[in-house]
Tab-separated table of C-alpha atoms in Angstrom:
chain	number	residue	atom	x	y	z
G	1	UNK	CA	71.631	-54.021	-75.478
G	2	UNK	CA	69.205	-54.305	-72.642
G	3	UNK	CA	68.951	-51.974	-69.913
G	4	UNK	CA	70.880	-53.319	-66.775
G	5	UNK	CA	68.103	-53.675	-63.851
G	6	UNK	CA	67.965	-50.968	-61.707
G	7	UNK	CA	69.538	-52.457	-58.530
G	8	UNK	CA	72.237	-53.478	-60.501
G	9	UNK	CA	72.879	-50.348	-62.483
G	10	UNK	CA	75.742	-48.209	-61.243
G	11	UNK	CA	76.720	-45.658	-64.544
G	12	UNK	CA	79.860	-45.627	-65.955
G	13	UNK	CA	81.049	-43.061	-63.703
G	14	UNK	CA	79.971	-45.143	-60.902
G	15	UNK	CA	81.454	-49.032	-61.350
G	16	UNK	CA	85.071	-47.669	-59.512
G	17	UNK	CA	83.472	-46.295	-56.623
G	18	UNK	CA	81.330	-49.519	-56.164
G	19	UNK	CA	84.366	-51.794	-56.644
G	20	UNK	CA	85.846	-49.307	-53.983
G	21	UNK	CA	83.351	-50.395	-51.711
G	22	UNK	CA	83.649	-53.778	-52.404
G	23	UNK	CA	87.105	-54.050	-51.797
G	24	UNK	CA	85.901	-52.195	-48.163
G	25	UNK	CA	84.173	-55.558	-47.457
G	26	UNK	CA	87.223	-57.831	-48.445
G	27	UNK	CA	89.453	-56.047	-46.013
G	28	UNK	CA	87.055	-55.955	-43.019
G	29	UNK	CA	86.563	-59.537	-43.626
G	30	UNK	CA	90.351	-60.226	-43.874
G	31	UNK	CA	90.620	-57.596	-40.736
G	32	UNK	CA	88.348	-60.069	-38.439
G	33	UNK	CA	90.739	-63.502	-39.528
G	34	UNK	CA	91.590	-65.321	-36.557
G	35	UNK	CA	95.359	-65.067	-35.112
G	36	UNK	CA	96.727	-68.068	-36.158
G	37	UNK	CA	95.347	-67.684	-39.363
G	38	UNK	CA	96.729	-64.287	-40.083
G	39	UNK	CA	100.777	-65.542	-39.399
G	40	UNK	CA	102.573	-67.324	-41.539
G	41	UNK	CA	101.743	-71.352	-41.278
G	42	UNK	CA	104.409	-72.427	-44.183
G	43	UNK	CA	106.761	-73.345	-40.844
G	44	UNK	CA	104.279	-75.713	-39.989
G	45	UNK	CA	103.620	-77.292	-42.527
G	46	UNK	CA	107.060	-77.701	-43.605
G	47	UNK	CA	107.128	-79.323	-40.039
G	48	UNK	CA	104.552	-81.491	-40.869
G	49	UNK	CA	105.855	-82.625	-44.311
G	50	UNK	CA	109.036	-83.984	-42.163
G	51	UNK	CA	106.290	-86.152	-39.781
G	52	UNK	CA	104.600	-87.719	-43.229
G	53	UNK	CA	103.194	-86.932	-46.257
G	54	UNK	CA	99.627	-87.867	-45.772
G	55	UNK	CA	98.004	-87.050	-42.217
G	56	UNK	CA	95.240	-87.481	-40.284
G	57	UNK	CA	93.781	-84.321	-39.253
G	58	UNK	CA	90.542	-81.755	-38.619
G	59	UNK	CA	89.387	-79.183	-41.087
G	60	UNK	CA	89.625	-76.685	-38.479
G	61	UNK	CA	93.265	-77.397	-38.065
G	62	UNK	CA	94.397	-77.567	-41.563
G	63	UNK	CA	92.043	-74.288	-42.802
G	64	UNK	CA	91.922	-72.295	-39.694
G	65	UNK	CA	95.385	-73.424	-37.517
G	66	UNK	CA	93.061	-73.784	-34.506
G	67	UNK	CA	91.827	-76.742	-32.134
G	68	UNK	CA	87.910	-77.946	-31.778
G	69	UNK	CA	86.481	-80.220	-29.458
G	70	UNK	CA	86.785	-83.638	-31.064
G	71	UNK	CA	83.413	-84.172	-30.726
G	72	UNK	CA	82.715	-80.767	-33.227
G	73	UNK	CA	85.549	-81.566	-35.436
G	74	UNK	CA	85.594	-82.501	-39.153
G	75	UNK	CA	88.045	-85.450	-40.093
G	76	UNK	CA	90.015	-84.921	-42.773
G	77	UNK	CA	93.085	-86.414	-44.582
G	78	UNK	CA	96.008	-83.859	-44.774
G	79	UNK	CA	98.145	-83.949	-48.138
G	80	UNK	CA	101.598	-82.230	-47.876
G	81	UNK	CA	103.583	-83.710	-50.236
G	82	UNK	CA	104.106	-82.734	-53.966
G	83	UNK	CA	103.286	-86.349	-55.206
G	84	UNK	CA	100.573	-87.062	-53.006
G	85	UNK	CA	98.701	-83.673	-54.109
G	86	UNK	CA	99.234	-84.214	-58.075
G	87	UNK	CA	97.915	-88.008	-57.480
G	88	UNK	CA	94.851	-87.156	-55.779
G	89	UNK	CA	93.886	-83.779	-58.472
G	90	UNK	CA	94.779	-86.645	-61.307
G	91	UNK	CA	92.364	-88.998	-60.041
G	92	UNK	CA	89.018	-87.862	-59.889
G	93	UNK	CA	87.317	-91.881	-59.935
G	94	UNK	CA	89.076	-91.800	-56.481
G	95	UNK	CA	88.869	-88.165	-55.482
G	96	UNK	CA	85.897	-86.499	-56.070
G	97	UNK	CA	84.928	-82.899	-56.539
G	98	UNK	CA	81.537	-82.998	-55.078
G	99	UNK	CA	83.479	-82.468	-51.640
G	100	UNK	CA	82.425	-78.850	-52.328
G	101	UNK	CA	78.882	-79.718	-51.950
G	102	UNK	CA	78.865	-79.097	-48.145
G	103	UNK	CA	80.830	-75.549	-48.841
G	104	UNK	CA	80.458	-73.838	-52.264
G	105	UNK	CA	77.500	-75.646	-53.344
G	106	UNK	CA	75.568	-74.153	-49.887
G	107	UNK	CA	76.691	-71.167	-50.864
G	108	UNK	CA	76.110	-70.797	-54.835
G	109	UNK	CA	73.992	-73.544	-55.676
G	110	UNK	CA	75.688	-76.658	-57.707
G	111	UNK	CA	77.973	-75.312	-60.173
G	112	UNK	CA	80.400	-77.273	-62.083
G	113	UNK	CA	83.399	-77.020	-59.441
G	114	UNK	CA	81.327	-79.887	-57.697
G	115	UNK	CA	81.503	-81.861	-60.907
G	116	UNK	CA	83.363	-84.736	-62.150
G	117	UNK	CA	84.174	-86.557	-65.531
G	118	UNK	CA	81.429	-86.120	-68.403
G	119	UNK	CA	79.765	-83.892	-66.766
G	120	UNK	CA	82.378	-81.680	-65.732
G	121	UNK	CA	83.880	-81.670	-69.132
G	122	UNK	CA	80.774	-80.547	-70.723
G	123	UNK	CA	80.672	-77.286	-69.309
G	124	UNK	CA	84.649	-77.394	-69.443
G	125	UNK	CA	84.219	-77.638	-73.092
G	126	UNK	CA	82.062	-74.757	-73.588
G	127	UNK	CA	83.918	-72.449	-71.262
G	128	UNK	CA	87.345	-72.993	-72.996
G	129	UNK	CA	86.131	-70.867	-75.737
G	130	UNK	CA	86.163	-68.010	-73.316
G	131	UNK	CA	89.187	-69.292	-71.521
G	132	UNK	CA	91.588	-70.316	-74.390
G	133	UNK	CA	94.919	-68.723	-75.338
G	134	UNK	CA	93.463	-66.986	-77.897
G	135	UNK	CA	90.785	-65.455	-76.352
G	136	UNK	CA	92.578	-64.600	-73.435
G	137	UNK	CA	95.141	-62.536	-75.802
G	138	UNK	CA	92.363	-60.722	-77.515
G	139	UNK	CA	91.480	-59.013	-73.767
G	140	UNK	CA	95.802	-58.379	-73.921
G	141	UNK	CA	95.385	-54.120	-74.930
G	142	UNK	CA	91.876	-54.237	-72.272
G	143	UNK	CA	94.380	-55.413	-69.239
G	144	UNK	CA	97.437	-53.738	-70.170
G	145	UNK	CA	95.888	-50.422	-70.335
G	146	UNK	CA	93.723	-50.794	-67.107
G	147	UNK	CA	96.900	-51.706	-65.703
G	148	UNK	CA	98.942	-48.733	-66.348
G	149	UNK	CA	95.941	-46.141	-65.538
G	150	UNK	CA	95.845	-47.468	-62.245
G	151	UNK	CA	99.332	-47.519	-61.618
G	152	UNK	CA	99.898	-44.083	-63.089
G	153	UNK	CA	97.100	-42.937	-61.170
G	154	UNK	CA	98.528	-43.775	-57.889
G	155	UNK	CA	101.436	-42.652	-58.756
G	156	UNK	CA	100.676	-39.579	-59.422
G	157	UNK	CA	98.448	-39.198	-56.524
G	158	UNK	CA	102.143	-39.625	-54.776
G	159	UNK	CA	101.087	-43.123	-53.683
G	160	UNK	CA	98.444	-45.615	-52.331
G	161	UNK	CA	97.802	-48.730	-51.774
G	162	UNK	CA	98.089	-51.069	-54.585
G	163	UNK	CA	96.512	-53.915	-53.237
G	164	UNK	CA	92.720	-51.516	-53.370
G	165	UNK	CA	93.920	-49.592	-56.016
G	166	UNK	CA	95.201	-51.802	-59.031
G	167	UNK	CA	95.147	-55.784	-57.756
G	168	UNK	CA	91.894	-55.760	-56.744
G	169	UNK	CA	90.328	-53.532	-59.174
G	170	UNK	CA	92.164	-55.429	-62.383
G	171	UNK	CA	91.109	-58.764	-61.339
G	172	UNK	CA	87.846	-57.910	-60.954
G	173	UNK	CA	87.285	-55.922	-64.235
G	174	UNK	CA	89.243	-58.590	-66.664
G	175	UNK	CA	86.997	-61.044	-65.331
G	176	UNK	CA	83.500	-59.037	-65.333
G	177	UNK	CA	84.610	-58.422	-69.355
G	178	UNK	CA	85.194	-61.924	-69.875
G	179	UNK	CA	81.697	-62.821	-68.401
G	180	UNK	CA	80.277	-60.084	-70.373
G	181	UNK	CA	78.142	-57.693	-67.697
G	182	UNK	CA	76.531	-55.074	-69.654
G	183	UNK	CA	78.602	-51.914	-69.277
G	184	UNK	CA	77.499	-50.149	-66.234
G	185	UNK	CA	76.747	-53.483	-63.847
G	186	UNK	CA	77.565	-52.784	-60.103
G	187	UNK	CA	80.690	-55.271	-60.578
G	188	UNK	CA	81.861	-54.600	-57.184
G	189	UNK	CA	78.287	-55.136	-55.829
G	190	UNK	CA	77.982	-58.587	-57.362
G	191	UNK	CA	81.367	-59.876	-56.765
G	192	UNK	CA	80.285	-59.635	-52.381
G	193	UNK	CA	76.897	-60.878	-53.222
G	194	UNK	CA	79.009	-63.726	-55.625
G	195	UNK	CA	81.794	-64.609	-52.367
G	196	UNK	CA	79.031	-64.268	-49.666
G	197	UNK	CA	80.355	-61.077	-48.368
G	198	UNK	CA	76.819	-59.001	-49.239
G	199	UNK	CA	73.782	-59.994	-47.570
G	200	UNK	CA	71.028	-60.350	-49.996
G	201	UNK	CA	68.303	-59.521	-48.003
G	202	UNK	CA	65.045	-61.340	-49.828
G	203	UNK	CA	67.112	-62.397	-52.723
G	204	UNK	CA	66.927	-58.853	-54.414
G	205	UNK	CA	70.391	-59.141	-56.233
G	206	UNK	CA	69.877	-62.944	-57.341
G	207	UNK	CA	66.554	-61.766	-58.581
G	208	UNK	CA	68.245	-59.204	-60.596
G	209	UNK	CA	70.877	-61.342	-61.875
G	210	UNK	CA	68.134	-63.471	-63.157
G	211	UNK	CA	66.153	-61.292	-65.042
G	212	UNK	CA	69.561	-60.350	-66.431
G	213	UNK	CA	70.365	-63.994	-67.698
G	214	UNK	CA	66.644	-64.093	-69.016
G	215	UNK	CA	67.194	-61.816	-71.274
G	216	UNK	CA	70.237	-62.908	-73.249
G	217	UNK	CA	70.675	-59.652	-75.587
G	218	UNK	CA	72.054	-57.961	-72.089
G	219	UNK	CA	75.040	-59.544	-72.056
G	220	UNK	CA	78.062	-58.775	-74.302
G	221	UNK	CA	78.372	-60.979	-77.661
G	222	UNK	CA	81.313	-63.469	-77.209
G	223	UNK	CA	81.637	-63.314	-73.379
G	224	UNK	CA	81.103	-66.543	-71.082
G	225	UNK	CA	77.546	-66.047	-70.329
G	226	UNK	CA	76.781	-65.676	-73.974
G	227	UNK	CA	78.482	-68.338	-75.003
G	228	UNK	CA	76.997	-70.678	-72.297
G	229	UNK	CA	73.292	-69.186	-73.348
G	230	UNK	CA	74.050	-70.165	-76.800
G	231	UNK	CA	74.983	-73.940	-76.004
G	232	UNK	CA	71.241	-75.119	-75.820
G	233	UNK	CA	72.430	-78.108	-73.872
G	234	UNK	CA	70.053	-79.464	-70.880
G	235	UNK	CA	73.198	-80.722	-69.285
G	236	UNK	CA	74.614	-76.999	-68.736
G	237	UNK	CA	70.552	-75.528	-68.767
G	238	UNK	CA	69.723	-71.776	-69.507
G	239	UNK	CA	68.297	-68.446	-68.382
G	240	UNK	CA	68.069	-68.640	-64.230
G	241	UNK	CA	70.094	-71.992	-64.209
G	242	UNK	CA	73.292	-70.491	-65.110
G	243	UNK	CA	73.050	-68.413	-61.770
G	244	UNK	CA	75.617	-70.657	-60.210
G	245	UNK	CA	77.873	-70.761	-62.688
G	246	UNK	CA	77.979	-66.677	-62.796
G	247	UNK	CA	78.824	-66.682	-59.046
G	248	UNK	CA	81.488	-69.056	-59.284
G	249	UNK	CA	82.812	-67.579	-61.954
G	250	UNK	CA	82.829	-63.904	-60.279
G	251	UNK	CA	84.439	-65.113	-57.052
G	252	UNK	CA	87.443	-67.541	-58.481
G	253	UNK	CA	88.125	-64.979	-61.300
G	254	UNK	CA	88.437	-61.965	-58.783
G	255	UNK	CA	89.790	-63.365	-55.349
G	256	UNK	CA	92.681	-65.656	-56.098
G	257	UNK	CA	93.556	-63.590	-59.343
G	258	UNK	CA	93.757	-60.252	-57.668
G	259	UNK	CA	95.991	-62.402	-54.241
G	260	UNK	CA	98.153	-63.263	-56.940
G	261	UNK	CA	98.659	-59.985	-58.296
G	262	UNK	CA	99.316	-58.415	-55.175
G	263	UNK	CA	101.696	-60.912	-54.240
G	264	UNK	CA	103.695	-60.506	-57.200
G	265	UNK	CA	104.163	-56.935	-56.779
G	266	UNK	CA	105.247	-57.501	-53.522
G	267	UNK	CA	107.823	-59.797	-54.563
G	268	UNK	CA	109.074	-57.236	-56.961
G	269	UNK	CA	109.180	-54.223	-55.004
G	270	UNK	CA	111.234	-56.005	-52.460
G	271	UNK	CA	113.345	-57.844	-54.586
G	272	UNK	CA	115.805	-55.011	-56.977
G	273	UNK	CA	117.167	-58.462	-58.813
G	274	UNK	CA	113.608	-58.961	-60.142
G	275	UNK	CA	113.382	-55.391	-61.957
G	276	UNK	CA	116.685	-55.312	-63.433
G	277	UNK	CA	116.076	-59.090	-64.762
G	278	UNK	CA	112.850	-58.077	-65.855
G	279	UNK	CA	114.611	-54.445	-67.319
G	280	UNK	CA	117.120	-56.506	-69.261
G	281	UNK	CA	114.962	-59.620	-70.696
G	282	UNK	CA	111.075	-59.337	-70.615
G	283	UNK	CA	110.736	-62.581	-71.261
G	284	UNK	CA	112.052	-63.618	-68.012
G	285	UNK	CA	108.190	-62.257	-66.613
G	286	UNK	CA	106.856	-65.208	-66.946
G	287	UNK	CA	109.741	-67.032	-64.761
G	288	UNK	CA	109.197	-64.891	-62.273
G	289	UNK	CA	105.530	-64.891	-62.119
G	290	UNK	CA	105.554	-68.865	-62.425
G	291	UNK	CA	108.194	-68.915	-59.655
G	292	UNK	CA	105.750	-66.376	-57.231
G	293	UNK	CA	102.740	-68.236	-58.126
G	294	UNK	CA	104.699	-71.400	-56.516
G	295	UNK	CA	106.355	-69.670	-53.514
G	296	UNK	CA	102.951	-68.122	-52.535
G	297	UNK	CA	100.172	-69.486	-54.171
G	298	UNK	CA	96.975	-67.631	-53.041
G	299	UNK	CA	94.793	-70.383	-52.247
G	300	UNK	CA	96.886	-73.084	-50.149
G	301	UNK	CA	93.792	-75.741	-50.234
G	302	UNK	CA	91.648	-77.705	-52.280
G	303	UNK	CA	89.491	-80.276	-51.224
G	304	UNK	CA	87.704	-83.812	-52.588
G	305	UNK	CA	85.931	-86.271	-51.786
G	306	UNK	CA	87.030	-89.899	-51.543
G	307	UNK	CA	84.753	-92.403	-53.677
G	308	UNK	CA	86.183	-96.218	-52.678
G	309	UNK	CA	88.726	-97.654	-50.084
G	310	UNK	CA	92.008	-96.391	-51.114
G	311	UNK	CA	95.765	-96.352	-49.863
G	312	UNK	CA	97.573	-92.850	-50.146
G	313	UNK	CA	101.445	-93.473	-49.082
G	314	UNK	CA	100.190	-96.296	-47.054
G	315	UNK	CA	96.982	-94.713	-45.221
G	316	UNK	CA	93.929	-96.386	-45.629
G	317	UNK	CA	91.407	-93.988	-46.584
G	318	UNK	CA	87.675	-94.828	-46.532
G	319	UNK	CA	84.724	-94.209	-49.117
G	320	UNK	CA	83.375	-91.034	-48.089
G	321	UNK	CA	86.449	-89.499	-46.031
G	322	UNK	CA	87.443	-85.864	-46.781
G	323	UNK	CA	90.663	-85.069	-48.559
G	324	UNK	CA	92.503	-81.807	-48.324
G	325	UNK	CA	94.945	-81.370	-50.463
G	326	UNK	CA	97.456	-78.552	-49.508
G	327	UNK	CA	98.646	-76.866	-52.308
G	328	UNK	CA	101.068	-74.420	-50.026
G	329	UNK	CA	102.881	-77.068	-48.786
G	330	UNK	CA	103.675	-79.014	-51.864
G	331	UNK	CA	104.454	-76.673	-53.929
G	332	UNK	CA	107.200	-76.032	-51.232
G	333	UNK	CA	108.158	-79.749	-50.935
G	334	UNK	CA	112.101	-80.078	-50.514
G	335	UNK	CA	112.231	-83.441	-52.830
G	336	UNK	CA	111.093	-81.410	-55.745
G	337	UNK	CA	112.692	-77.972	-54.888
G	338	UNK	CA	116.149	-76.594	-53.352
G	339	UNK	CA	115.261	-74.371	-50.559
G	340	UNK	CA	111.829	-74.297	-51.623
G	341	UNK	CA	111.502	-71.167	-49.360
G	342	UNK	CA	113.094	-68.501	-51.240
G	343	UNK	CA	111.152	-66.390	-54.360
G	344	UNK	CA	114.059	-67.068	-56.653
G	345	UNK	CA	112.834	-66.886	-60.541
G	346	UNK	CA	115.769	-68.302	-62.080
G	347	UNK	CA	115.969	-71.367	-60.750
G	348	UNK	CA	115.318	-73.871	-62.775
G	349	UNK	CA	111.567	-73.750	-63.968
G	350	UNK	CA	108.918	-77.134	-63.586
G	351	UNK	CA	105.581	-77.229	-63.054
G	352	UNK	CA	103.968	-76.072	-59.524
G	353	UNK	CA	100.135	-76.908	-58.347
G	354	UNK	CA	99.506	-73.331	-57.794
G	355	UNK	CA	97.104	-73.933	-60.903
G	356	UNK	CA	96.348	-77.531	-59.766
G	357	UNK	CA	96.546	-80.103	-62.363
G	358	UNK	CA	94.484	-83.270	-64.087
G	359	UNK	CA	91.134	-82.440	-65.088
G	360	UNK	CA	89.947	-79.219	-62.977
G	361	UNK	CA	93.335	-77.866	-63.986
G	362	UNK	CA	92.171	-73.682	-63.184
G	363	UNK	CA	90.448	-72.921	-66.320
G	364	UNK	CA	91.694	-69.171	-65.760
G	365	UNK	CA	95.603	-70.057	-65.997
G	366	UNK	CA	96.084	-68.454	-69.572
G	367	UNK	CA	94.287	-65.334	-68.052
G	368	UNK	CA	96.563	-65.642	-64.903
G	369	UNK	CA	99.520	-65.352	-67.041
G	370	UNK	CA	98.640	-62.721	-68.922
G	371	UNK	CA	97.311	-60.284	-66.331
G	372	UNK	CA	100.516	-61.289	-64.193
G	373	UNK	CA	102.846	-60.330	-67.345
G	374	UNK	CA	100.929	-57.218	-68.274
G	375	UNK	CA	100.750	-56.110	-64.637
G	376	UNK	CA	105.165	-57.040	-64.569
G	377	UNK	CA	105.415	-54.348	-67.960
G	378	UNK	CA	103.252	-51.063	-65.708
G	379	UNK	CA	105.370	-51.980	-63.051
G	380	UNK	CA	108.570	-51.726	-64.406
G	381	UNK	CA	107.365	-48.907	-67.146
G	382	UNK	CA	105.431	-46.539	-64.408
G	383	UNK	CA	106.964	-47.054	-60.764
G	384	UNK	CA	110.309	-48.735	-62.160
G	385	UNK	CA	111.765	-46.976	-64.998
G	386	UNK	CA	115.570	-47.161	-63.342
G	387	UNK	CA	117.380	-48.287	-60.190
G	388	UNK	CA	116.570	-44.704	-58.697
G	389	UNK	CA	114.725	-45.085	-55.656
G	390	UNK	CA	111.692	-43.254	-56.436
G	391	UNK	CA	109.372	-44.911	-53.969
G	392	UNK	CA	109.261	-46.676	-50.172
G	393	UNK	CA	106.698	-49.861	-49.681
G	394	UNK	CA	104.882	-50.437	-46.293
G	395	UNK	CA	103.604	-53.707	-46.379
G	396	UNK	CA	103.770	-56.477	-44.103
G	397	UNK	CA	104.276	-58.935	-47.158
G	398	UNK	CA	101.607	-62.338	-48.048
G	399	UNK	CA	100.039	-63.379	-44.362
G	400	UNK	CA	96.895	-65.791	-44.127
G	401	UNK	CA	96.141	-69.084	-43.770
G	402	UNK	CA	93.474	-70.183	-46.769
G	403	UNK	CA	94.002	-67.208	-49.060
G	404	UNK	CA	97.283	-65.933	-48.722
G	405	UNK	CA	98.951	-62.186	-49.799
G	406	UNK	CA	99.796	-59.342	-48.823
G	407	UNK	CA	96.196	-57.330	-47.637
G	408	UNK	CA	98.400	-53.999	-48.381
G	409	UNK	CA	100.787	-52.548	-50.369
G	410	UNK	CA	101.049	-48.661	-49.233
G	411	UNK	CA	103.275	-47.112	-51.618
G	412	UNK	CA	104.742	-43.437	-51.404
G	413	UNK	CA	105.781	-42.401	-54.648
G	414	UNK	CA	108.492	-39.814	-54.692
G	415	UNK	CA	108.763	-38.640	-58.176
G	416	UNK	CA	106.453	-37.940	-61.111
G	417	UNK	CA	105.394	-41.147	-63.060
G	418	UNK	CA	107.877	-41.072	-66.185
């Protein structure tokens, strides 16, 4: 295997203490969020689901919960209803991806998350073998064992904060395996440069990431980057042309993934039920992390663009408005939920839009699930053995306004890990 280029090489000994500095980044940048963006805006928009289920509205508003002069603002059409949302991710002839252009695609280059029908299947195709159910399970001893070291670790360190600690540093590993960095690749590093949190001062780190996919013996045999290499289609491209693709899939298989993750372990910590469910019927994990992924999903927006005059629940929407679709608020709508408010994993299970739906349905969701249900087991196994209290939480619980959950989880361990 090829040598990883030198501004990309970290060591073995050296990829935690990068990712530890990436995470740094993450944290100032959720430290400097506005204040209405920090609080909790599911009030609102349950407010604004009573006024109609398709608005008129700004960007600025719906993303940020501030005001702009109208004269600065972006239009946008507002969906907050359950129905509304699953129509619009169905129908991409109407609703097109390429709303990312003007966001994502400024920021990565065009990747297929700006892509719609053939096109967007193509790479789909090729990235399934990655992203399967079976593939996914073969990375099942990888997670679970990653998993428990970093629990066990802080607990034996008598606590820490598991949001830095294990979310973050799960999420990110899992999916720098599946993409198939050569061992010893400054994950954390690339996963700032990948978000736009890393300044990449005369293009150093996109050079190196270059070189890297010119040389296609550096990356590990199976993983998404080979298999994308290996396609030889001029549709998907090659070598320096998959740069996009690596970003995007760096940033959506670290940031929501490890939200998610630290969400859920809130929601068990604070909840006793969920343990001794989870204590007396495993299976029941993946109610519960189905149920969290709807109460809290960690990114409450996705956008597209409209392609022809259209009527969504009777507003006339124009070729070429912008549609944002809020997944927050629909998967909290109360015609498809009983007090859609409350974390409650035995209610009756049906599908949220936490993992949106029709065809950009989150490639990652079989991945989701299982880091979620292997990240349930080291919970229960390393910090919740029994109903003794053998630990206190500090944590403020999910807050934000685009990405939402919790930005810690300071636990105090009070016992030796079992």
């Amino acid at each position: 295997m090829t040598t990883v280029p030198a501004l990309l090489d970290a060591g073995p000994d050296s990829v935690q203490e990068d990712i530890a500095e990436a995470y740094a980044l993450v944290r100032a940048f959720d430290g400097d969020a506005t204040c209405p963006a920090a609080g909790d805006p599911h009030a609102e928009f349950a407010e604004l689901r009573r006024r109609g289920a398709v608005q008129r509205s700004t960007l600025e508003r719906v993303m940020a919960g501030v005001d702009v002069p109208e004269e600065t603002a972006t239009l946008v059409w507002h969906v907050l209803s359950f129905a509304d949302a699953e129509a619009v991710l169905r129908d991409e002839d109407t609703f097109s991806s390429s709303a990312y252009d003007e966001s994502m695609g400024r920021l990565i280059g065009r990747s297929f998350l700006q892509m719609d029908h053939q096109e967007h299947r193509i790479w789909r195709n090729v990235l399934h073998g990655g992203f399967n159910r079976q593939a996914v399970l073969a990375l099942r001893d990888a997670v679970r064992s990653d998993t428990a070291a970093a629990l066990t670790a802080v607990a034996a360190r008598g606590g820490g904060d598991l949001v830095a600690e294990v979310a973050f540093p799960v999420a990110l590993t899992t999916i720098a395996r599946m993409i198939g960095f050569p061992p010893g690749t400054r994950i954390g590093t690339l996963y700032t440069w990948a978000v736009g949190l890393l300044d990449d001062t005369g293009g150093r780190i996109s050079t190196a990431v270059e070189e890297l996919l010119d040389t296609p013996s550096a990356w590990v045999s199976g993983g998404l980057v080979d298999l994308l290499l290996g396609t030889e289609n001029p549709e998907i491209g090659s070598g320096p042309e998959l740069l996009p693709a690596v970003r995007l899939l760096l940033s959506t298989g670290t940031e929501p993934p490890f939200r998610s993750l630290a969400t859920l372990m809130y929601a068990t910590l604070t909840d006793g039920s969920v343990a001794d469910l989870l204590r007396t019927d495993p299976s029941a994990a993946s109610s519960v992390f189905q149920e969290c992924w709807r109460w809290e999903c960690p990114l409450t927006w996705v956008l597209r663009r409209c392609t022809t005059d259209t009527v969504l629940c009777g507003q006339a929407i124009r070729r070429g408005d912008l549609v944002c679709v809020n997944l927050a608020s629909a998967n909290r709508d109360e015609t498809r939920w009983t007090h859609p408010e409350r974390f409650d994993p035995r209610r009756e299970p049906q599908p949220s839009l936490a993992m949106g739906t029709g065809p950009h349905t989150c490639l990652g969701r079989h991945l989701a699930a299982l880091e979620a249900d292997q990240m349930l087991s080291a919970l229960i196994d390393v910090l919740l053995p029994d109903r003794s209290p053998g630990w206190a939480l500090d944590s403020a619980g999910p807050i934000g306004r685009g990405f939402r959950s919790p930005r810690r989880l300071g636990v105090r361990v009070a016992r030796s890990p079992g």
